[in-house]
Structure formats: C-alpha cells, structure tokens
Coordinates of C-alpha atoms and ligand atoms in Angstrom, one line a residue:
X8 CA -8.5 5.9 25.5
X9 CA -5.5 6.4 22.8
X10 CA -4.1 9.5 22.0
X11 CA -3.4 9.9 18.0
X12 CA -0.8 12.6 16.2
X13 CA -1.9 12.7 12.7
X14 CA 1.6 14.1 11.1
X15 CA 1.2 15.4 7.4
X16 CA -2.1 17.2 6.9
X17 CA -2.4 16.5 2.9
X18 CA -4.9 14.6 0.6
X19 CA -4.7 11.0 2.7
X20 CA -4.9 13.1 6.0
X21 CA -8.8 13.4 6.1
X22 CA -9.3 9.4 5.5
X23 CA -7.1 9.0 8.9
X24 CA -9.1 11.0 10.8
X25 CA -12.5 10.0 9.4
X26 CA -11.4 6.9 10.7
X27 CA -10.2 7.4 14.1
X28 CA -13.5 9.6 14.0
X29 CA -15.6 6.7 13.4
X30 CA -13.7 5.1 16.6
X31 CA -14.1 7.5 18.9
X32 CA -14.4 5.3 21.8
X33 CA -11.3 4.1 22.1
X34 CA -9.2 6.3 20.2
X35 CA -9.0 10.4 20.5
X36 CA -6.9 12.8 18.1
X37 CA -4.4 15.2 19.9
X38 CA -2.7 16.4 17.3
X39 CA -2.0 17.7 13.9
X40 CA 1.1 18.6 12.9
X41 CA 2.2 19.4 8.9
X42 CA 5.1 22.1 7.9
X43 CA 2.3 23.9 6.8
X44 CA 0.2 25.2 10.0
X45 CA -2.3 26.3 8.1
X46 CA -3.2 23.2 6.5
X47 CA -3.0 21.3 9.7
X48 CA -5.4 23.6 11.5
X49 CA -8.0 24.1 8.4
X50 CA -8.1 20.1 9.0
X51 CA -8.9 20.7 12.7
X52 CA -11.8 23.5 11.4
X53 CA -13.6 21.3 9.4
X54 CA -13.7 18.5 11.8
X55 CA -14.2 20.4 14.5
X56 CA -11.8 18.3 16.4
X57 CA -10.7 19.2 19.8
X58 CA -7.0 19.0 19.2
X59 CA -3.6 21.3 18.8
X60 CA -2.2 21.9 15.5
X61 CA 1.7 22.0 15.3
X62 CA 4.1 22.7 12.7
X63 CA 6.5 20.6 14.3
X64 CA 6.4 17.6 15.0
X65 CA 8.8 17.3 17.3
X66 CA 7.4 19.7 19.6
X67 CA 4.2 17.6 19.8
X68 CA 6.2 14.5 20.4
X69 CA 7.4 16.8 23.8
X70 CA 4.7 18.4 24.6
X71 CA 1.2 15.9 24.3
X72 CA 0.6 12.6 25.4
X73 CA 0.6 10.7 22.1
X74 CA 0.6 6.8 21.9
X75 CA -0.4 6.7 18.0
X76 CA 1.4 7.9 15.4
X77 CA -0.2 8.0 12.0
X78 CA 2.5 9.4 9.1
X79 CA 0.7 10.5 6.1
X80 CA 4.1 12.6 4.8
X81 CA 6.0 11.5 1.2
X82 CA 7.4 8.5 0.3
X83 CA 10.9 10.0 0.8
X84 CA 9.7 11.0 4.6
X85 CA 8.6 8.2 6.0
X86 CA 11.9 6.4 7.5
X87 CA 12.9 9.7 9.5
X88 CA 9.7 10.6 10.9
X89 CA 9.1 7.1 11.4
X90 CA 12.2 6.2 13.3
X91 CA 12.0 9.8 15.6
X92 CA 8.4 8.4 16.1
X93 CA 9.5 5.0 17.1
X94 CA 12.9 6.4 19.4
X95 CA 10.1 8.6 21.7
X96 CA 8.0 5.1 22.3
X97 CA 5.2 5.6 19.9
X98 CA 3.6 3.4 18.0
X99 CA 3.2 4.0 14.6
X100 CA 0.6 3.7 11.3
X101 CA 2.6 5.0 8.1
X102 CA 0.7 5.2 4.9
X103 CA 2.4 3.2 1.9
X104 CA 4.9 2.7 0.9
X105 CA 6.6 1.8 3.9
X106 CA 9.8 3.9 2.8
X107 CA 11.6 3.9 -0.3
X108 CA 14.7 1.8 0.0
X109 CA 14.6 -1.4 2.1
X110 CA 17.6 -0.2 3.9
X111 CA 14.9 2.5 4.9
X112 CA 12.6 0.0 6.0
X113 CA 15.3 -2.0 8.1
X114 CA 15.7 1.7 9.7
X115 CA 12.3 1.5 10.8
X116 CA 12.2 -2.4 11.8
X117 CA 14.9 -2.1 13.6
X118 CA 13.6 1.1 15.4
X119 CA 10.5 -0.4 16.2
X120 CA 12.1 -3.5 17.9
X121 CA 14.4 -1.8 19.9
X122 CA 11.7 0.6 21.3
X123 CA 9.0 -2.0 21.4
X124 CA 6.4 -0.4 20.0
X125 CA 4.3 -1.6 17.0
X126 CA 4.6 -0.6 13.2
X127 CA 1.4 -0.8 10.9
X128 CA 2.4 -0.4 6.9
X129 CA -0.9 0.8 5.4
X130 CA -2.6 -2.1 3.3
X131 CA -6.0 -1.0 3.4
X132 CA -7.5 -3.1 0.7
X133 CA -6.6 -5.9 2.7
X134 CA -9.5 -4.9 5.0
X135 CA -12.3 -5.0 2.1
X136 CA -14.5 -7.7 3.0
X137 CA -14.4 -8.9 -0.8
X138 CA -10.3 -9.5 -0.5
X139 CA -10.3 -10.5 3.4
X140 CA -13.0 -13.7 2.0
X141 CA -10.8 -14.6 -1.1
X142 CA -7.2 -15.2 1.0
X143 CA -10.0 -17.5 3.6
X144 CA -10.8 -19.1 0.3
X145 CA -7.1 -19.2 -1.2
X146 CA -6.0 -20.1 2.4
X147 CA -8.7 -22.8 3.0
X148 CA -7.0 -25.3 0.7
X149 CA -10.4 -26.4 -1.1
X150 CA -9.6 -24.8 -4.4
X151 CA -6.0 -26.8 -4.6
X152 CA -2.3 -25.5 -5.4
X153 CA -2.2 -21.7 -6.2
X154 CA -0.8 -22.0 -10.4
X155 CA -1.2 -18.6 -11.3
X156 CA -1.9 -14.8 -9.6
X157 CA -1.7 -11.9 -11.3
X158 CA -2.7 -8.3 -10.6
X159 CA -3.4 -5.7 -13.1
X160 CA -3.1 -2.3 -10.9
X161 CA -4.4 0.2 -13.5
X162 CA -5.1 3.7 -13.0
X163 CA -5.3 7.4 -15.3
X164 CA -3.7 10.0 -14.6
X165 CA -3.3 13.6 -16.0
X166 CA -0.1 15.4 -17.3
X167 CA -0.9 17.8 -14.0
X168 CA -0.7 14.9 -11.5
X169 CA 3.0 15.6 -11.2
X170 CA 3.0 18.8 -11.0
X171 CA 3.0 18.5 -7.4
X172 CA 6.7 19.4 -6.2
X173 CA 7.5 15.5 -4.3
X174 CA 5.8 13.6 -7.1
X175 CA 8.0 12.4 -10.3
X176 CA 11.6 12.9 -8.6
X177 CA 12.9 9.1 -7.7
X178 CA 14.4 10.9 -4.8
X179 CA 11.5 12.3 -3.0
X180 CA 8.6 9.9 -4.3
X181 CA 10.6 6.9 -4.1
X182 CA 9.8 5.5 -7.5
X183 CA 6.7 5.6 -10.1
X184 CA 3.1 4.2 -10.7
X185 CA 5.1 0.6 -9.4
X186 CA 5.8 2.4 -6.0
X187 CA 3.1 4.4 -5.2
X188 CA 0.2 2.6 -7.1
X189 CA 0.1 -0.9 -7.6
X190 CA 1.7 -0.8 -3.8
X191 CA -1.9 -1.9 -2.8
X192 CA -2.1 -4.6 -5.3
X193 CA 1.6 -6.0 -4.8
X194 CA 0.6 -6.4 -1.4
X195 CA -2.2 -8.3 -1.9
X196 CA -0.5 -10.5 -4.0
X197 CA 2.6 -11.4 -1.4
X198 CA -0.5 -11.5 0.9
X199 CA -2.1 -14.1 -1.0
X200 CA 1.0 -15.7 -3.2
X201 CA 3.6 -15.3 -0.6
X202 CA 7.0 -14.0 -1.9
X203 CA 8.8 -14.3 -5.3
X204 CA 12.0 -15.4 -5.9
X205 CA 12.6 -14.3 -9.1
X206 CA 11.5 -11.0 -11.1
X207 CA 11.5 -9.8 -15.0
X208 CA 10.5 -6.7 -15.6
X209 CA 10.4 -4.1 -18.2
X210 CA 9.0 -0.2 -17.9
X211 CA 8.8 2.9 -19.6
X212 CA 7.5 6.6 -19.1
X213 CA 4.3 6.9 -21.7
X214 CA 2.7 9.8 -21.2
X215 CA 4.3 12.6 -18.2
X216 CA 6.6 14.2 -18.8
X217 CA 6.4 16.2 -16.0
X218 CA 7.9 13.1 -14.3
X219 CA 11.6 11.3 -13.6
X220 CA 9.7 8.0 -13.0
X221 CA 7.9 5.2 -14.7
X222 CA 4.2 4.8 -15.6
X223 CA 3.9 1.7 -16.6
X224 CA 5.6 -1.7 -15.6
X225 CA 5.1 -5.1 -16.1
X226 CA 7.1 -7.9 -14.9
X227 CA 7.0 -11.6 -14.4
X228 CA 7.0 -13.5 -11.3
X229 CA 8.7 -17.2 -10.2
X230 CA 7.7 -18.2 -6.7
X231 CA 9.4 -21.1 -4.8
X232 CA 7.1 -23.5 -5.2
X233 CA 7.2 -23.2 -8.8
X234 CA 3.8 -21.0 -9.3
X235 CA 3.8 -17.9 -11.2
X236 CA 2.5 -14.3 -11.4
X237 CA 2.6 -11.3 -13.8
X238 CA 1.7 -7.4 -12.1
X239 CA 1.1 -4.9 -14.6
X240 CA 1.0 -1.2 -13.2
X241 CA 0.0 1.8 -15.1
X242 CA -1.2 5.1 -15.1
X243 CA -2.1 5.0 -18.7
X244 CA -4.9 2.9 -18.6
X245 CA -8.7 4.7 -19.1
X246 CA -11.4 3.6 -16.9
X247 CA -9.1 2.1 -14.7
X248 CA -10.1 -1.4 -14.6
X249 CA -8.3 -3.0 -11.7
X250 CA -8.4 -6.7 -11.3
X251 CA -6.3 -9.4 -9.0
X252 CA -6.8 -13.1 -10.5
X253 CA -5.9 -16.6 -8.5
X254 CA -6.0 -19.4 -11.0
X255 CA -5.7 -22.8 -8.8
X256 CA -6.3 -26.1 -9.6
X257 CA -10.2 -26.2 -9.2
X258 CA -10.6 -22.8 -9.9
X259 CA -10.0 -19.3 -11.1
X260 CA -11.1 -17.0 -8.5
X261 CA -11.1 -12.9 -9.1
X262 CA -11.4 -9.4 -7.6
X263 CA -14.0 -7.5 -8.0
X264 CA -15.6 -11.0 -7.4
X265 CA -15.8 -13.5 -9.8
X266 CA -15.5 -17.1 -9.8
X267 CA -14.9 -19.1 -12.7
X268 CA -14.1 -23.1 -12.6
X269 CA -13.7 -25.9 -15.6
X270 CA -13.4 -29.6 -15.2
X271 CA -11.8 -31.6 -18.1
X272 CA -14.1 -33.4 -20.7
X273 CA -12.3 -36.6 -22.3
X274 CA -10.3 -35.0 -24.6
X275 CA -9.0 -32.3 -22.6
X276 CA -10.8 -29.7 -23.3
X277 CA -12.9 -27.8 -20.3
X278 CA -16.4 -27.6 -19.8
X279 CA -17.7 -25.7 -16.7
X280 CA -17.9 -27.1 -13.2
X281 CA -20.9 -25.2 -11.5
X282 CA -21.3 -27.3 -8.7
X283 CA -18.1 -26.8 -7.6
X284 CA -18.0 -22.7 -8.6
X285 CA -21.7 -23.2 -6.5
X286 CA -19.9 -24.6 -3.4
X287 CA -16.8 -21.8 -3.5
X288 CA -19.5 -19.0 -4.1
X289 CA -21.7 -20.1 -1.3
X290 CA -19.0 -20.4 1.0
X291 CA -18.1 -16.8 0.1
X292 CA -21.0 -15.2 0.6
X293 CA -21.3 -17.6 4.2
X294 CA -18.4 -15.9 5.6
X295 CA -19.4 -12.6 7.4
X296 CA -18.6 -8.9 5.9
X297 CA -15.8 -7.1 8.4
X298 CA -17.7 -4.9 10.8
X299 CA -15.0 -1.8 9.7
X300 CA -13.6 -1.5 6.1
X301 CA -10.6 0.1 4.3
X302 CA -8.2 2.8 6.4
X303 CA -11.0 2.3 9.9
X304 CA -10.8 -1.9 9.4
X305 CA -6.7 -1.4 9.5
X306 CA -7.1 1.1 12.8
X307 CA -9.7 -1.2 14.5
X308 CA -6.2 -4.5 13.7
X309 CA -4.3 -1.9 14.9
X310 CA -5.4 -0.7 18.4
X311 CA -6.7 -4.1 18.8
X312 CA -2.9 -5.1 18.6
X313 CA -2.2 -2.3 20.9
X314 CA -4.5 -3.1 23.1
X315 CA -5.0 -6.8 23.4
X316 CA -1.3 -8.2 21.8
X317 CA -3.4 -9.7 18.8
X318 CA -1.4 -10.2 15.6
X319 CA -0.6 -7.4 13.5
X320 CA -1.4 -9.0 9.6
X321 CA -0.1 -5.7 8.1
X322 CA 3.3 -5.0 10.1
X323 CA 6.4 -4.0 9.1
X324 CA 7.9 -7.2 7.5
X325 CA 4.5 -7.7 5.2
X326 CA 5.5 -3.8 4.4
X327 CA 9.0 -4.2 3.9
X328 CA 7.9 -7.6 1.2
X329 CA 5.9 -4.9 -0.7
X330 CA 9.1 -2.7 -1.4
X331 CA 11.2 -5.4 -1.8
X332 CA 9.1 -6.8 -4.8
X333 CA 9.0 -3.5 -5.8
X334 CA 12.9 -3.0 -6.5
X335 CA 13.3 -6.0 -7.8
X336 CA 11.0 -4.8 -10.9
X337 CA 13.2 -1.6 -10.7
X338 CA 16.0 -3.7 -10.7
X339 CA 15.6 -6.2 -13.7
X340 CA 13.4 -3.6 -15.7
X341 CA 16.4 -0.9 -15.2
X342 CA 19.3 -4.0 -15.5
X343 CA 17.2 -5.8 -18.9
X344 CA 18.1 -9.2 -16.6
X345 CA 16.4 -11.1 -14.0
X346 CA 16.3 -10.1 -10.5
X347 CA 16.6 -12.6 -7.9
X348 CA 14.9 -12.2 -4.2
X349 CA 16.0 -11.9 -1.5
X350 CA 18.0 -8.6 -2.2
X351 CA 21.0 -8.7 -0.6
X352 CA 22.1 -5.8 1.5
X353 CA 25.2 -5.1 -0.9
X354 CA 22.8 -5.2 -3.7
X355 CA 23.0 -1.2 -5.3
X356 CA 18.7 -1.5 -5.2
X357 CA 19.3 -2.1 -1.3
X358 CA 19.5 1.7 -0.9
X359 CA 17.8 4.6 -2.3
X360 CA 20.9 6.2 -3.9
X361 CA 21.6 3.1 -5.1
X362 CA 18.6 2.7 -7.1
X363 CA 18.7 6.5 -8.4
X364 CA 21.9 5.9 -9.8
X365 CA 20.9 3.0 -11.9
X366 CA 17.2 3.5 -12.8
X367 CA 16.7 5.8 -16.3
X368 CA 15.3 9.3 -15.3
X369 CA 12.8 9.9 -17.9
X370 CA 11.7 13.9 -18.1
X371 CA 13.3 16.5 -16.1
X372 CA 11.0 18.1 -14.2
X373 CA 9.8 21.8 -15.3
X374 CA 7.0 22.6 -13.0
X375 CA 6.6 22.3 -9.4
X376 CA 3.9 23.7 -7.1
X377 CA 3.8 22.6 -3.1
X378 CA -0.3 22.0 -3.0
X379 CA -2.3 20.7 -4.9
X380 CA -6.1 22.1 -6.0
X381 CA -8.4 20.5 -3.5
X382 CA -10.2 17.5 -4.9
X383 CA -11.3 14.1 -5.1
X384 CA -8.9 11.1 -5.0
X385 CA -9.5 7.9 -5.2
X386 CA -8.4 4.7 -3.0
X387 CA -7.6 1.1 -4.3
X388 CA -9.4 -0.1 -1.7
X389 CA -12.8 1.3 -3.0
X390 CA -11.8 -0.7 -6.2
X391 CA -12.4 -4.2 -4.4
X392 CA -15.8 -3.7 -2.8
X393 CA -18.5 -6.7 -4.8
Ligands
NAD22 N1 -3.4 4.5 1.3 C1 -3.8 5.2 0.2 O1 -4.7 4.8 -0.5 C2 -3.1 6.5 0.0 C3 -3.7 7.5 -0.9 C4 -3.0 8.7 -1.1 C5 -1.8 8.9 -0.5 N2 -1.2 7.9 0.3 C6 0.1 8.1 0.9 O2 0.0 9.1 1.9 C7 1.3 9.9 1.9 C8 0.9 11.4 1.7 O3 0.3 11.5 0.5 P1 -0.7 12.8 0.2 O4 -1.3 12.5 -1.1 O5 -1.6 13.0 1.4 O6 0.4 13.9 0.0 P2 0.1 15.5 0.2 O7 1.3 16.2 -0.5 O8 -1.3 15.9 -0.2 O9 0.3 15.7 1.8 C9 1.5 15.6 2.4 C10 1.6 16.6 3.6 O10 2.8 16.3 4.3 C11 3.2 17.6 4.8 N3 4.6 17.5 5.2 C12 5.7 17.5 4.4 N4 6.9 17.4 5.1 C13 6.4 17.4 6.4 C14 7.1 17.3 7.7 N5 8.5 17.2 7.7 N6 6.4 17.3 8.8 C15 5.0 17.4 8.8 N7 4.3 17.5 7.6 C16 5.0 17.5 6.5 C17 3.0 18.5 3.6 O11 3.0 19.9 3.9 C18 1.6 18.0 3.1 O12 0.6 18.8 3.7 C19 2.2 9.3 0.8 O13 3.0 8.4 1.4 C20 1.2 8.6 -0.1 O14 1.8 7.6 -0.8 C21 -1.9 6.8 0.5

C-alpha cells in the first residue's frame, strides 16, 4: 500500500482524492496539508477519510510515512514545494503547469534525478480514451505524414474569475489563459506533433481587467520536419467549443471525434474517401476504452510506474515541453518576432523574472480575495470524452 499527502486543499484538491479514492487498494491518503487548516480538514469531513490534516507541510513530510506527493498549490508554488518534496525522497504528482519558468522546471528535473524518485506533470486529457485512441492512430502510421495539427483551447470566463488573489499577477499565476488553460491542449499537441521549432504569436487582454495577463493568444507553429500547427487559447470564447485537429495525408482526424478523409478526383479537386474514413473509424472504435479515465487513468500510470518501473508517458520532460512552448508564444507575442525552440538558458524567457520584465502587464489588479465561492469547475479533460 502507498501512502499519499495531498498538499493544497483548493478547487483541484477533491479530483485527487476522488481518485486515489477510487484506488483504494493500492493507494491510501495520509495527509492533507493547505496554509489554511481549515480547508484541509473540511476536505477530510466530507470524505470521511482517515487521515491528518496539517498546515504545514513540512511537518507532515517529518512526521508521516508518505511516498506520494500530489501538489495541487499555484502556478508560482509548484517548483519549491516540488523540490522540498523531491529532497525528502518522495515522489511526486504536480498539477499543471509544471512551474512557471523552465529554469523552474530544470529545479524540479534536476531534484527528482538526484533523489531518484519519479515526477508526474498532470496531463489528464491524455488519459481520455477518445485522445489515448487518436495518438495509436496518429502513431500507427496508416493515415501518412502529420501536415497540419491545431488546437483551439477555448474557454469563458467571468470578470470575477480573477478576483481570486494568485490569479492575473504573471508573478504568482505564471502567465494567462496560454499557461493555465490551453496547458492541457499544448500538451496534447507535443504529445501527438512532437516539438516546434519555431513560434509566432500575437495576444491581448480582451475582456478582464481584473487581470496582469493575457486572454487570448494565438500563434503559429514550424515543426522540424516541416509540418505545421496554429493553438488558439482564449477565455473569450462562449460555449466553449474546444477542438484538437490532425490533418495527414489520408486524413483529417479530430477531437471530440470526428474523421473526415478526401481522395483527389482528376482535376484535383476532393471527393470523399469512405472506405478509407470506414477502415480508420473501425479501427478506433476496435481499440479498447482505458479501464481508468482523466486525473484516476494518470494515478493508475503513475503508481504503476512506482510500483512496477513501467514508463512514465507524462513525466517531467513531456511537462517541461508544455512550458517551453508556452514561453515561446510569450516570447514572440511580447517581442512582435519569431521565437525559436529550444530556449536557451540565457534567453530572458528562461526565467520567470525574465519573462515579467518583458511581457505587457495589462490591468493592475484592484480586487483580491484568498477563496473562492464554492462551485463547479470544469476540466479539459471532460471536453474530449465521444
Ligand atoms: N488539471 C486540471 O484540470 C486543473 C484544474 C484546476 C486547477 N488546476 C491546477 O491546480 C493547482 C491549484 O489550483 P486550484 O484551482 O485548486 O487553486 P485554489 O486556489 O482553489 O487552491 C489552492 C490551495 O493551495 C493552498 N496553498 C497555498 N499555498 C500553500 C502552501 N504553501 N502550502 C499548502 N497549501 C497552500 C491554498 O490555501 C489553497 O487552498 C494550480 O496549479 C492549477 O493550475 C488543475
């Protein structure tokens, strides 16, 4: 049996332990521990768990037996509590984004090697059944070269979404909707893509101004082997319509699921293959649906890795491409020129003070509160399910 500290008792707190719940046979939770006591043990009260509640860290690190870490603290928290995590030979599930500065996340890399223990960046959406078929299909080599991938990470938000003290301050949410939203899509796409090597991006602040940061960028990818990509992310857009797109040679294949495929008439213009959009969709629907989804498929990879040295698929490197991709669309969008990957550790978008010197700070902010009204949020993840 594992023992988990859940560290940061907030609004991502209850999916952790719903899923160690729902694992309960390999996996037990210790600990709780937020600055907050209270919200840490009002967690313990309505899950009846059998567990201690701390308000420091630290002290639970001493004083329980802990071999699971899961961080569910801001952005702008992640590298320390990460790195004391790692130093007392834990190992450790942090919730996006891995940190928010890649020197951060070399902090953490490096931390985890020299301690040994694993890392686990949280990419649940990777562990949707619907996404987890498409990279077999992408993978598989059927549909030809990758052309074309784009994702359009849309979400609404209101005015009163940043009225939360760590939101909407580059320094202690890392960044905007690019950072904190389309996180989960950007890291499909270098899932599925692999890494860019060139960026263009523009963004702007639309509609908060309660908020330092963006909420909306789009940028332009160049990948090595010549393909392309384009990731819009927003918080500006009603119904929030997500979509990832993969156009190959053969075929144009989508999330939510959708397959679309044209073969050339004579003259060049398309007419529709359905035996071969037949074949792709029957081999989709062939493969079988994972047997845990979203946060509890990424805890199953993890102990599994733990346990049985099976390859991690979200560690920290696949984390660490997500925030790189990420600054470079800070970096061209805030520079108006091209930014080119990898960035370099004398690049000023290496480090978080870096970044805040050069990125435009949109609104100052006027209202901060420390908690939220209790309430519904909603995952990427659940965006993906067909
Ligand atoms: N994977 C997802 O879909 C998803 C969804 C929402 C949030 N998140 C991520 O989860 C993290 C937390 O977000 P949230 O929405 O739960 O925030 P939140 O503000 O609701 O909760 C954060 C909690 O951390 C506590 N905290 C702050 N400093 C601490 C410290 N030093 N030690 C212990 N506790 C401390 C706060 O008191 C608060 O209770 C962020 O990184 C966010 O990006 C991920």
């Amino acid at each position: 049996m594992l023992h988990v500290m859940i560290i940061g008792a907030g609004a991502i707190a209850s999916t952790h332990i719903e899923s160690y719940l729902a694992l309960k046979d390999r996996v037990s939770i210790a600990a709780i521990a937020d600055v907050n006591l209270e919200k840490a043990q009002r967690l313990m009260d309505d899950y009846q768990l059998n567990a201690r509640a701390y308000s420091d860290y630290k002290e639970a690190l001493r004083q329980e037996t802990i071999d699971i870490v899961s961080i569910c603290v801001p952005p702008s928290l992640h590298c320390k509590i990460a790195v004391d995590c790692l130093h007392a030979e834990k190992h450790v599930l942090l919730e996006k984004p891995m940190a928010s500065s890649l020197a951060e996340c070399d902090a953490i890399l490096e931390a985890a090697q020299s301690a040994h223990r694993l890392i686990s960046v949280v990419a649940q959406s990777r562990f949707i059944s619907s996404t987890y078929h498409i990279k077999q299909l992408l993978d598989d080599g059927i549909c030809g070269k990758l052309l074309y991938s784009q994702a359009y990470s849309v979400w609404w938000r209101g005015g009163c979404y940043y009225d939360l003290s760590w939101r909407g301050r580059w320094e202690t949410e890392g960044g905007g909707c690019t950072l904190n939203h389309a996180v989960h899509h950007i890291d499909l796409l270098t899932w599925m893509a692999g890494m860019p090597t060139e960026v263009t991006a523009i963004m702007a602040n639309l509609a908060h101004t309660n908020s330092e940061v963006e909420d909306l960028s789009m940028a332009l990818l160049r990948f090595e082997n010549g393909s392309v990509g384009q990731i819009t992310s927003s918080l500006v857009h009603h119904g929030e319509q997500q979509q990832m797109t993969f156009q190959t040679e053969r075929a144009g294949i989508s999330l939510p699921f959708d397959i679309q495929c044209s073969k050339s008439l004579p003259n060049g213009f398309p007419e529709p293959d359905p035996l071969f959009a037949e074949e792709l969709s029957k081999k989709y629907h062939s493969l079988p649906p994972l047997k845990y989804e979203g946060h509890t498929g990424q805890i199953d990879h993890f102990i599994n890795a733990i346990e049985n040295g099976t390859p991690l698929i979200t560690d920290g490197i696949a984390g660490r491409n997500t925030v790189e991709v990420i600054m470079a669309i800070y970096k061209s969008a805030s520079t108006g020129m091209p930014a080119k990957l990898p960035i370099q550790k004398d690049d000023s978008f290496y480090t978080q003070e870096g970044l805040q010197a050069t990125v435009p700070h949109y609104y100052q902010k006027s209202k901060s509160i420390d908690t939220q009204q209790p309430g519904k949020i909603s995952l990427a993840s659940e965006r993906f399910h067909s």
